[in-house]
Short mmCIF file of C-alpha atoms in Angstrom, two decimals:
data_model
loop_
_atom_site.label_atom_id
_atom_site.label_comp_id
_atom_site.label_asym_id
_atom_site.label_seq_id
_atom_site.Cartn_x
_atom_site.Cartn_y
_atom_site.Cartn_z
CA THR A 184 -0.49 -4.12 1.69
CA GLN A 185 0.24 -3.85 0.57
CA SER A 186 0.65 -2.77 1.74
CA TYR A 187 -2.72 -0.83 0.47
CA MET A 188 -2.73 1.33 -0.17
CA GLY A 189 -4.10 -1.39 -1.18
CA GLU A 190 -5.57 -1.22 -0.88
CA TYR A 191 -6.42 -0.05 -3.04
CA ALA A 192 -8.60 2.01 -1.27
CA CYS A 193 -7.33 3.24 2.36
CA ARG A 194 -9.03 0.64 4.09
CA GLU A 195 -9.45 1.89 7.28
CA MET A 196 -10.43 5.59 6.00
CA VAL A 197 -13.60 7.09 3.81
CA ILE A 198 -12.21 8.55 0.75
CA PRO A 199 -14.00 11.21 -1.36
CA PRO A 200 -15.27 9.68 -4.52
CA SER A 201 -13.29 12.41 -6.40
CA VAL A 202 -10.10 11.03 -5.17
CA LEU A 203 -11.08 7.67 -4.82
CA GLY A 204 -8.15 5.13 -4.92
CA HIS A 205 -7.26 1.71 -3.71
CA LEU A 206 -4.27 2.47 -1.78
CA ARG A 207 -2.59 -0.52 0.16
CA THR A 208 1.12 -0.93 1.76
CA ARG A 209 2.09 -3.56 -0.52
CA GLY A 210 1.88 -1.34 -3.60
CA THR A 211 -0.39 1.14 -5.13
CA ARG A 212 -2.80 1.24 -8.29
CA TRP A 213 -5.42 4.35 -8.61
CA LEU A 214 -8.56 3.96 -10.16
CA LYS A 215 -8.64 7.42 -11.61
CA ARG A 216 -6.27 9.86 -13.79
CA THR A 217 -5.77 12.94 -11.93
CA LYS A 218 -2.96 15.70 -12.09
CA HIS A 219 -1.69 16.65 -8.55
CA PRO A 220 -0.45 19.73 -7.38
CA PHE A 221 3.01 19.91 -5.55
CA MET A 222 4.18 22.23 -2.57
CA THR A 223 5.01 25.88 -2.14
CA GLN A 224 6.34 27.90 0.67
CA ARG A 225 2.86 27.22 2.35
CA GLY A 226 0.40 25.13 0.75
CA LEU A 227 -0.06 23.32 -2.69
CA SER A 228 0.61 24.73 -5.83
CA THR A 229 0.94 23.52 -9.50
CA LEU A 230 4.61 23.42 -9.82
CA SER A 231 6.27 20.88 -11.91
CA SER A 232 6.72 17.71 -10.48
CA PRO A 233 9.98 16.11 -9.13
CA ALA A 234 11.44 12.75 -10.90
CA PRO A 235 10.39 10.00 -9.11
CA SER A 236 13.15 7.49 -7.29
CA SER A 237 10.57 4.59 -6.67
CA ALA A 238 9.13 1.76 -8.74
CA TYR A 239 6.20 -0.45 -8.06
CA ILE A 240 6.24 -3.74 -10.37
CA HIS A 241 3.14 -5.82 -10.39
CA ILE A 242 3.73 -9.90 -10.76
CA PRO A 243 0.24 -11.02 -11.13
CA PHE A 244 0.64 -14.69 -11.22
CA CYS A 245 -0.81 -16.70 -8.05
CA ARG A 246 -1.28 -20.53 -7.44
CA LYS A 247 -4.86 -19.31 -6.56
CA LYS A 248 -7.13 -16.57 -5.95
CA CYS A 249 -7.83 -15.95 -2.00
CA LEU A 250 -11.59 -15.28 -1.31
CA TYR A 251 -11.07 -12.20 -0.02
CA CYS A 252 -9.15 -10.80 -2.63
CA ASP A 253 -9.66 -8.25 -5.39
CA PHE A 254 -6.38 -7.32 -6.68
CA PRO A 255 -5.61 -8.04 -10.25
CA VAL A 256 -4.04 -11.51 -10.23
CA HIS A 257 -3.82 -14.42 -12.92
CA ALA A 258 -4.37 -17.91 -10.87
CA ILE A 259 -2.18 -20.88 -12.61
CA GLY A 260 -3.92 -23.79 -10.43
CA THR A 261 -2.82 -25.71 -7.54
CA LYS A 262 -4.01 -29.12 -8.51
CA ASP A 263 -1.99 -30.53 -11.31
CA VAL A 264 1.80 -29.10 -10.72
CA GLU A 265 3.15 -29.67 -13.91
CA MET A 266 0.42 -28.24 -15.95
CA SER A 267 0.44 -25.09 -13.61
CA GLN A 268 4.32 -24.67 -14.11
CA GLN A 269 3.74 -24.98 -18.13
CA THR A 270 0.90 -21.99 -17.75
CA LEU A 271 3.29 -19.99 -15.61
CA LYS A 272 6.01 -20.60 -17.82
CA SER A 273 4.23 -19.58 -20.89
CA TRP A 274 2.71 -16.58 -19.44
CA SER A 275 5.02 -15.28 -17.45
CA ASN A 276 7.76 -14.99 -19.83
CA THR A 277 5.43 -12.86 -22.37
CA TYR A 278 4.40 -10.98 -19.34
CA ILE A 279 8.02 -10.03 -18.54
CA GLU A 280 8.68 -8.83 -21.99
CA ALA A 281 5.84 -6.43 -21.97
CA LEU A 282 7.26 -5.31 -18.71
CA VAL A 283 10.60 -4.54 -19.85
CA THR A 284 8.81 -2.76 -23.08
CA GLU A 285 6.77 -0.39 -21.02
CA ILE A 286 9.59 0.53 -18.77
CA GLN A 287 11.52 1.40 -22.00
CA ARG A 288 8.88 3.63 -23.45
CA THR A 289 8.73 5.19 -20.13
CA ARG A 290 11.88 6.21 -20.02
CA GLU A 291 11.86 7.48 -23.73
CA GLN A 292 9.49 9.75 -23.15
CA GLN A 293 11.50 11.39 -20.44
CA SER A 294 14.17 11.80 -22.80
CA ASP A 295 13.83 15.83 -22.24
CA ARG A 296 13.95 15.68 -18.29
CA SER A 297 15.97 15.24 -15.52
CA ILE A 298 16.00 11.83 -14.11
CA GLU A 299 16.77 10.60 -10.20
CA SER A 300 18.28 7.00 -9.22
CA LEU A 301 15.72 4.66 -7.69
CA LYS A 302 15.81 4.67 -4.50
CA THR A 303 13.30 1.79 -3.72
CA VAL A 304 11.74 -1.09 -6.07
CA PHE A 305 8.92 -3.24 -4.57
CA PHE A 306 7.80 -6.35 -6.67
CA GLY A 307 4.21 -7.08 -5.53
CA GLY A 308 1.27 -9.06 -6.81
CA GLY A 309 0.31 -11.92 -6.98
CA THR A 310 3.01 -13.87 -5.82
CA PRO A 311 6.30 -12.73 -7.24
CA SER A 312 8.18 -15.78 -5.50
CA LEU A 313 6.71 -17.78 -8.14
CA LEU A 314 9.19 -16.52 -10.41
CA LEU A 315 12.63 -17.26 -11.21
CA SER A 316 15.62 -15.07 -10.03
CA SER A 317 16.48 -14.73 -13.74
CA GLN A 318 12.99 -13.15 -14.68
CA LEU A 319 13.21 -10.63 -11.76
CA GLU A 320 16.74 -9.85 -12.74
CA ALA A 321 15.66 -9.05 -16.54
CA ILE A 322 13.08 -6.46 -14.93
CA LEU A 323 15.71 -5.19 -12.48
CA ASN A 324 18.06 -4.81 -15.43
CA ALA A 325 15.77 -3.10 -17.59
CA LEU A 326 15.43 -0.22 -14.56
CA ARG A 327 19.09 0.03 -14.21
CA SER A 328 19.38 0.63 -17.79
CA CYS A 329 16.65 3.27 -18.02
CA TRP A 330 17.30 5.08 -14.43
CA THR A 331 19.97 3.04 -12.60
CA ILE A 332 19.13 1.82 -9.08
CA HIS A 333 20.96 3.91 -6.39
CA THR A 334 23.38 2.18 -4.25
CA GLY A 335 21.80 0.95 -1.07
CA ALA A 336 18.16 1.35 -2.82
CA GLU A 337 15.80 -0.70 -0.71
CA ILE A 338 14.57 -3.73 -3.49
CA SER A 339 11.67 -5.59 -2.01
CA MET A 340 9.56 -8.39 -2.97
CA GLU A 341 6.65 -10.58 -1.88
CA LEU A 342 6.90 -14.27 -0.78
CA ASP A 343 4.26 -16.69 -0.49
CA PRO A 344 4.66 -19.65 1.86
CA GLY A 345 5.24 -23.08 -0.21
CA THR A 346 6.79 -21.18 -3.18
CA PHE A 347 10.45 -20.58 -2.09
CA ASP A 348 13.22 -22.04 -0.16
CA ALA A 349 16.99 -21.30 0.91
CA SER A 350 18.42 -21.68 -2.39
CA LYS A 351 15.72 -19.61 -4.26
CA LEU A 352 16.21 -16.87 -1.70
CA ALA A 353 19.90 -17.01 -1.97
CA ALA A 354 19.30 -16.34 -5.87
CA TYR A 355 17.12 -13.69 -5.29
CA ARG A 356 19.61 -11.81 -3.00
CA SER A 357 22.39 -12.48 -5.57
CA ILE A 358 20.39 -10.29 -7.95
CA GLY A 359 20.24 -7.21 -5.45
CA VAL A 360 16.85 -8.13 -3.51
CA ASN A 361 17.28 -6.91 0.08
CA ARG A 362 14.00 -7.04 1.70
CA PHE A 363 11.22 -9.81 1.64
CA SER A 364 7.54 -9.68 2.66
CA VAL A 365 5.88 -13.16 3.63
CA GLY A 366 2.35 -13.37 3.13
CA VAL A 367 1.70 -15.50 6.61
CA GLN A 368 -1.93 -13.87 7.18
CA SER A 369 -2.68 -16.73 10.00
CA PHE A 370 -0.93 -19.46 12.03
CA GLU A 371 -4.16 -21.50 11.98
CA ASP A 372 -4.63 -23.77 9.36
CA PRO A 373 -8.69 -23.72 9.18
CA LEU A 374 -8.38 -20.15 8.75
CA LEU A 375 -5.96 -20.18 5.97
CA SER A 376 -8.38 -22.84 4.34
CA ARG A 377 -11.28 -20.69 5.06
CA CYS A 378 -9.86 -17.78 3.31
CA GLY A 379 -8.98 -19.61 0.25
CA ARG A 380 -5.05 -19.44 1.11
CA ALA A 381 -2.93 -22.06 -1.23
CA HIS A 382 -0.33 -22.54 1.81
CA SER A 383 -0.42 -24.27 5.58
CA VAL A 384 1.28 -23.54 8.72
CA LYS A 385 3.68 -26.08 7.98
CA GLU A 386 4.81 -24.27 4.60
CA VAL A 387 4.94 -20.93 6.84
CA LEU A 388 7.30 -22.36 9.42
CA GLU A 389 9.18 -24.04 6.57
CA GLY A 390 9.49 -20.90 4.78
CA ILE A 391 10.67 -18.86 7.47
CA ALA A 392 13.22 -21.59 8.36
CA ALA A 393 14.42 -20.98 4.84
CA ILE A 394 14.74 -17.19 5.56
CA LYS A 395 17.04 -17.77 8.56
CA GLU A 396 19.19 -20.66 6.58
CA ALA A 397 19.56 -17.74 3.91
CA GLY A 398 21.27 -15.79 6.38
CA ILE A 399 18.44 -12.87 5.69
CA PRO A 400 18.94 -10.66 8.95
CA ASN A 401 15.64 -9.74 10.82
CA SER A 402 15.51 -6.16 9.40
CA GLN A 403 15.33 -7.43 6.02
CA TRP A 404 12.14 -9.42 6.24
CA SER A 405 8.44 -8.68 6.96
CA MET A 406 5.67 -10.60 7.71
CA ASP A 407 1.92 -10.05 6.97
CA LEU A 408 -0.95 -11.09 8.97
CA MET A 409 -4.68 -10.51 8.93
CA PHE A 410 -7.83 -9.97 11.52
CA GLY A 411 -11.43 -9.96 11.27
CA LEU A 412 -11.32 -13.36 9.46
CA PRO A 413 -14.17 -15.67 9.69
CA THR A 414 -14.60 -17.64 12.70
CA GLN A 415 -11.70 -16.09 13.82
CA THR A 416 -11.29 -15.64 17.61
CA MET A 417 -9.32 -13.23 20.02
CA GLU A 418 -7.39 -16.35 21.12
CA GLN A 419 -6.39 -17.22 17.66
CA TRP A 420 -5.28 -13.64 17.12
CA ARG A 421 -3.26 -13.21 20.17
CA ASP A 422 -1.76 -16.91 18.96
CA SER A 423 -0.77 -15.37 15.65
CA LEU A 424 0.55 -12.26 17.22
CA ASN A 425 2.62 -14.09 19.77
CA ARG A 426 4.02 -16.48 17.42
CA ALA A 427 4.98 -13.67 15.02
CA VAL A 428 6.86 -11.77 17.95
CA GLU A 429 8.76 -15.19 18.39
CA LEU A 430 10.00 -15.53 15.00
CA GLY A 431 11.43 -11.95 14.96
CA PRO A 432 10.62 -10.38 11.69
CA GLY A 433 11.89 -6.80 11.89
CA HIS A 434 8.57 -5.79 10.36
CA ILE A 435 4.74 -6.69 10.63
CA SER A 436 1.70 -5.20 8.44
CA SER A 437 -1.75 -6.24 10.36
CA TYR A 438 -4.45 -5.76 7.91
CA GLN A 439 -8.27 -5.99 8.92
CA LEU A 440 -9.96 -8.23 6.40
CA THR A 441 -12.18 -6.02 3.97
CA LEU A 442 -15.25 -6.97 2.03
CA GLU A 443 -14.55 -5.92 -1.20
CA PRO A 444 -17.46 -5.91 -3.66
CA PHE A 445 -17.85 -8.76 -6.07
CA THR A 446 -15.32 -11.17 -4.23
CA PRO A 447 -16.14 -14.58 -3.05
CA PHE A 448 -16.50 -13.36 0.49
CA ASP A 449 -18.60 -10.48 -0.12
CA LYS A 450 -21.14 -12.44 -2.01
CA GLN A 451 -21.00 -15.23 0.85
CA ASN A 452 -21.48 -12.41 3.39
CA ARG A 453 -24.81 -10.94 1.28
CA LYS A 454 -26.15 -14.71 1.42
CA GLY A 455 -25.57 -14.39 5.19
CA GLN A 456 -22.89 -17.60 5.02
CA LEU A 457 -20.11 -15.61 6.43
CA ARG A 458 -19.74 -15.76 10.09
CA LEU A 459 -17.49 -12.60 10.75
CA PRO A 460 -16.38 -11.08 14.30
CA THR A 461 -18.57 -8.24 15.51
CA ASP A 462 -17.26 -4.81 15.34
CA GLY A 463 -16.28 -4.84 18.91
CA VAL A 464 -14.44 -8.13 18.81
CA ILE A 465 -12.30 -6.57 15.91
CA ALA A 466 -11.83 -2.92 17.49
CA ASP A 467 -10.30 -5.22 20.58
CA MET A 468 -8.28 -7.05 17.98
CA PHE A 469 -6.51 -4.13 16.56
CA LYS A 470 -6.07 -2.79 20.00
CA GLU A 471 -4.73 -6.21 21.22
CA CYS A 472 -2.43 -5.86 18.16
CA HIS A 473 -1.04 -2.32 19.38
CA HIS A 474 -0.22 -3.79 22.57
CA ILE A 475 1.37 -6.79 21.90
CA LEU A 476 3.68 -5.41 19.10
CA THR A 477 4.68 -2.37 20.85
CA SER A 478 5.30 -4.24 24.24
CA ASN A 479 7.95 -6.19 21.96
CA GLY A 480 9.54 -3.16 20.49
CA TYR A 481 7.90 -2.54 17.59
CA GLU A 482 6.88 1.11 16.41
CA HIS A 483 3.24 1.51 15.09
CA TYR A 484 4.63 3.72 12.54
CA GLU A 485 1.50 3.46 10.34
CA VAL A 486 -2.10 2.21 10.76
CA SER A 487 -1.58 -1.08 9.76
CA SER A 488 2.50 -1.38 9.84
CA TYR A 489 4.98 -2.21 12.86
CA ALA A 490 8.58 -2.04 12.40
CA LYS A 491 11.78 -2.59 14.95
CA THR A 492 14.33 0.60 14.81
CA GLY A 493 15.70 0.58 11.02
CA ALA A 494 13.19 -1.68 9.73
CA ARG A 495 10.53 0.53 8.42
CA CYS A 496 9.64 -0.03 4.68
CA ALA A 497 10.84 2.99 2.88
CA HIS A 498 8.94 2.10 -0.40
CA ASN A 499 5.50 2.45 1.29
CA GLN A 500 6.74 5.67 3.00
CA VAL A 501 6.65 7.18 -0.54
CA TYR A 502 3.18 6.40 -0.72
CA TRP A 503 2.07 8.13 2.67
CA THR A 504 3.40 11.45 1.98
CA GLY A 505 0.38 12.11 -0.37
CA LEU A 506 2.80 13.55 -2.37
CA ASN A 507 6.19 11.90 -3.59
CA PRO A 508 5.89 10.77 -7.29
CA PHE A 509 6.52 6.77 -7.99
CA TYR A 510 6.69 4.64 -11.32
CA ALA A 511 4.28 1.56 -11.61
CA PHE A 512 4.57 -1.10 -14.13
CA GLY A 513 2.51 -4.52 -14.73
CA THR A 514 -1.09 -5.23 -14.44
CA GLY A 515 -3.64 -2.68 -12.44
CA ALA A 516 -0.24 -0.54 -11.20
CA ALA A 517 -1.00 2.90 -10.66
CA SER A 518 1.78 5.25 -11.23
CA PHE A 519 2.14 8.96 -10.16
CA VAL A 520 4.13 10.74 -12.82
CA ASP A 521 4.37 14.17 -14.01
CA GLY A 522 1.48 14.94 -11.65
CA VAL A 523 -0.58 12.38 -13.36
CA ARG A 524 -2.07 9.24 -11.50
CA PHE A 525 -2.57 6.53 -14.06
CA SER A 526 -3.93 2.99 -13.83
CA ARG A 527 -3.12 0.16 -16.19
CA PRO A 528 -5.42 -2.72 -17.29
CA ARG A 529 -6.38 -5.37 -14.67
CA THR A 530 -6.05 -8.60 -16.66
CA VAL A 531 -2.98 -9.94 -18.49
CA SER A 532 -4.24 -10.10 -21.68
CA SER A 533 -5.55 -6.49 -21.98
CA TYR A 534 -2.11 -5.10 -20.48
CA LEU A 535 -0.39 -6.86 -23.18
CA GLU A 536 -2.31 -5.28 -25.79
CA TYR A 537 -2.15 -2.03 -23.69
CA VAL A 538 1.64 -2.60 -24.24
CA GLN A 539 1.55 -3.21 -27.66
CA ARG A 540 -0.44 0.21 -28.28
CA LEU A 541 1.61 2.21 -26.01
CA PRO A 542 2.69 5.45 -27.56
CA GLN A 543 6.06 5.78 -25.59
CA GLY A 544 4.35 5.75 -22.18
CA ASN A 545 2.51 8.86 -23.11
CA MET A 546 -0.40 9.08 -20.39
CA SER A 547 -3.06 12.18 -20.22
CA GLY A 548 -5.18 12.84 -17.37
CA GLU A 549 -7.51 15.28 -15.80
CA LYS A 550 -6.30 18.18 -13.11
CA GLU A 551 -6.85 17.53 -9.93
CA THR A 552 -8.80 20.20 -8.16
CA GLU A 553 -7.10 22.09 -5.02
CA LEU A 554 -9.97 20.47 -2.76
CA ASP A 555 -9.22 16.87 -3.96
CA ALA A 556 -5.61 17.22 -3.55
CA LEU A 557 -5.67 18.69 0.06
CA LYS A 558 -8.15 15.82 1.17
CA HIS A 559 -5.53 13.13 -0.57
CA LEU A 560 -2.51 14.80 1.39
CA VAL A 561 -4.54 14.59 4.55
CA MET A 562 -6.19 11.20 4.49
CA CYS A 563 -2.62 9.75 3.52
CA GLN A 564 -0.39 11.54 6.26
CA LEU A 565 -3.15 11.05 9.01
CA ARG A 566 -2.33 7.29 8.62
CA THR A 567 0.95 7.73 9.99
CA ALA A 568 2.56 8.27 13.27
CA GLU A 569 4.07 11.51 12.17
CA GLY A 570 0.64 12.81 11.13
CA ILE A 571 -0.22 15.67 8.79
CA ASP A 572 2.48 18.29 7.98
CA THR A 573 0.66 21.68 8.54
CA THR A 574 3.05 23.86 6.30
CA LEU A 575 1.60 22.05 3.17
CA LEU A 576 -1.85 23.41 4.08
CA PRO A 577 -2.91 27.21 3.12
CA SER A 578 -3.49 29.38 6.13
CA ARG A 579 -7.24 29.33 5.99
CA VAL A 580 -7.62 25.82 5.58
CA LEU A 581 -5.33 25.22 8.62
CA SER A 582 -7.14 27.73 10.40
CA ALA A 583 -10.59 26.05 9.76
CA LEU A 584 -9.35 22.92 10.24
CA LEU A 585 -8.06 23.70 13.97
CA HIS A 586 -11.32 25.52 14.67
CA HIS A 587 -13.31 22.67 13.83
CA MET A 588 -11.49 20.11 15.39
CA GLN A 589 -11.07 22.01 18.72
CA ASN A 590 -14.87 22.11 18.89
CA SER A 591 -15.37 18.68 17.81
CA SER A 592 -16.46 15.38 19.99
CA LEU A 593 -13.52 13.63 18.15
CA GLN A 594 -10.98 16.28 19.77
CA LYS A 595 -9.63 13.54 22.34
CA PHE A 596 -8.55 11.26 19.42
CA ILE A 597 -6.27 14.32 17.87
CA GLN A 598 -2.94 15.29 19.04
CA ILE A 599 -1.01 18.36 17.60
CA ASP A 600 2.69 18.55 18.36
CA SER A 601 4.75 22.08 18.62
CA VAL A 602 2.87 25.42 18.62
CA CYS A 603 -0.06 25.46 16.14
CA SER A 604 -3.12 27.66 16.93
CA GLU A 605 -5.35 29.89 14.67
CA LEU A 606 -3.14 32.84 15.47
CA THR A 607 0.33 31.59 15.22
CA LEU A 608 0.09 28.89 12.47
CA GLN A 609 3.60 27.92 13.44
CA SER A 610 5.20 24.36 11.90
CA ALA A 611 3.52 21.14 13.61
CA ARG A 612 1.71 17.99 12.89
CA ILE A 613 -1.42 17.01 13.73
CA LYS A 614 -2.09 13.09 14.38
CA LEU A 615 -4.29 10.55 15.76
CA SER A 616 -3.70 9.14 19.00
CA GLN A 617 -2.77 5.57 19.22
CA PRO A 618 -4.44 3.19 19.24
CA GLU A 619 -7.93 4.61 19.84
CA GLY A 620 -7.28 7.48 17.32
CA TYR A 621 -6.89 5.19 14.51
CA LEU A 622 -9.94 3.01 15.40
CA PHE A 623 -11.77 6.41 14.83
CA SER A 624 -9.96 7.65 11.50
CA ASN A 625 -13.31 7.10 9.54
CA GLU A 626 -14.89 9.70 11.71
CA VAL A 627 -11.77 12.13 12.01
CA LEU A 628 -11.17 12.06 8.24
CA VAL A 629 -15.21 13.20 7.62
CA GLU A 630 -14.87 16.15 9.77
CA MET A 631 -11.47 17.15 8.54
CA PHE A 632 -12.80 16.96 5.06
CA VAL A 633 -15.79 19.37 6.07
CA ALA A 634 -13.22 21.72 7.53
CA ILE A 635 -11.13 21.75 4.46
CA GLU A 636 -14.03 22.63 2.23
CA LYS A 637 -15.11 25.51 4.68
CA GLY A 638 -11.53 26.38 4.94
CA LEU A 639 -11.45 26.83 0.72
CA GLN A 640 -14.36 28.43 0.55
CA GLN A 641 -13.08 31.42 2.87
CA GLN A 642 -10.20 31.62 0.85
CA GLN A 643 -11.63 31.77 -2.30
CA HIS A 644 -14.15 34.30 -0.74
CA LYS A 645 -11.77 36.53 0.43
CA GLY A 646 -9.77 36.08 -3.21
CA CYS A 647 -13.26 37.38 -5.01
CA ARG A 648 -13.17 40.55 -2.34
CA ALA A 649 -9.97 41.33 -3.09
CA VAL A 650 -10.57 41.57 -6.84
#
């Protein structure tokens, strides 16, 4: 996920502090406000931003917070069911009213510009399936009244096992939701318990049976799995992958556990209380995932994402271009509108206060440097099977990048499609090999960043001499 966007640092890649974000396949929330240059004939420029056609909605409520989670969530509890439901009802109605208000005020700010119908909407969390269909419908109605939702738009939501049944899924479908992502994570109860998950394997199987009963096509539901978990063995991971394939989701997201600062897992690890697989085992888990899923008809189209034909997540692909703008609403959600990346407050109470003070969605931000913009572009696109679109890179940057990588010990992990050399510089794609290249993405990115900096320096030096 989430995604992670993410999560939201690109989990497998080094990110320069100046473009630090937490980006995951389940949604995006950026930690810094920045303006972003846009595309010209070759390279990036500060042209006006196109109108967004995607929206991320963050639903922060969870039954309990997992031990590895650093997302902005609001745990309602699992022990006293009646009390939990009262807490959820009290908070969720107020929260949805705030979401609708933020959506409306954001649209008011855009009264003097053209707009686009929304082609993707993603309800992430948290656990959106804790909410009633009527509550999600109120949010969708606000989006429709402000921007309209395109016919055939992908409308996704995350589900946690134990929070939905067939009738609830039918209700979600009746309001327009047409893609579901189930947070399974593992088919081993001890691993689920060790991670602090609120569900069991029994609830996983019941939930997937409900998906089948509701008549949801395999192409319209996805499954999240995790590897590198405490005490997890290769045998357990292989079993989870095989069981996932047998259940038939059209899309599978496979995330490596990341120890985020200040989470319970991070604290346990610092005390020597967390027994994790070795780096070698984790690398083997990644390769085993690639082998099993691609052998069963799944395309490895992004570092953490696999899909059958026609089942890619359209919403997440918006993020991985590194260029497309998108709306975002709710706690911790990060939007990219009019060239500005903006993250909202991370707690429900602070978010409610933010919406009350909101001056019609007006958000300011710093202008991003060309260097940061190029690093961000390369960072995002390198995660995908399509790789980096070299037509977006200035000629001297591309020349420096190619020269540097051709003389790098990491060259074997890079593939270049079409004709692309220092002399010709024609349209091409630079991508990582699968699966080995993805394993060395950190190292490859560091070297690419060095080359980008060198190329920009050469370009600036040439400009100075011309003056």
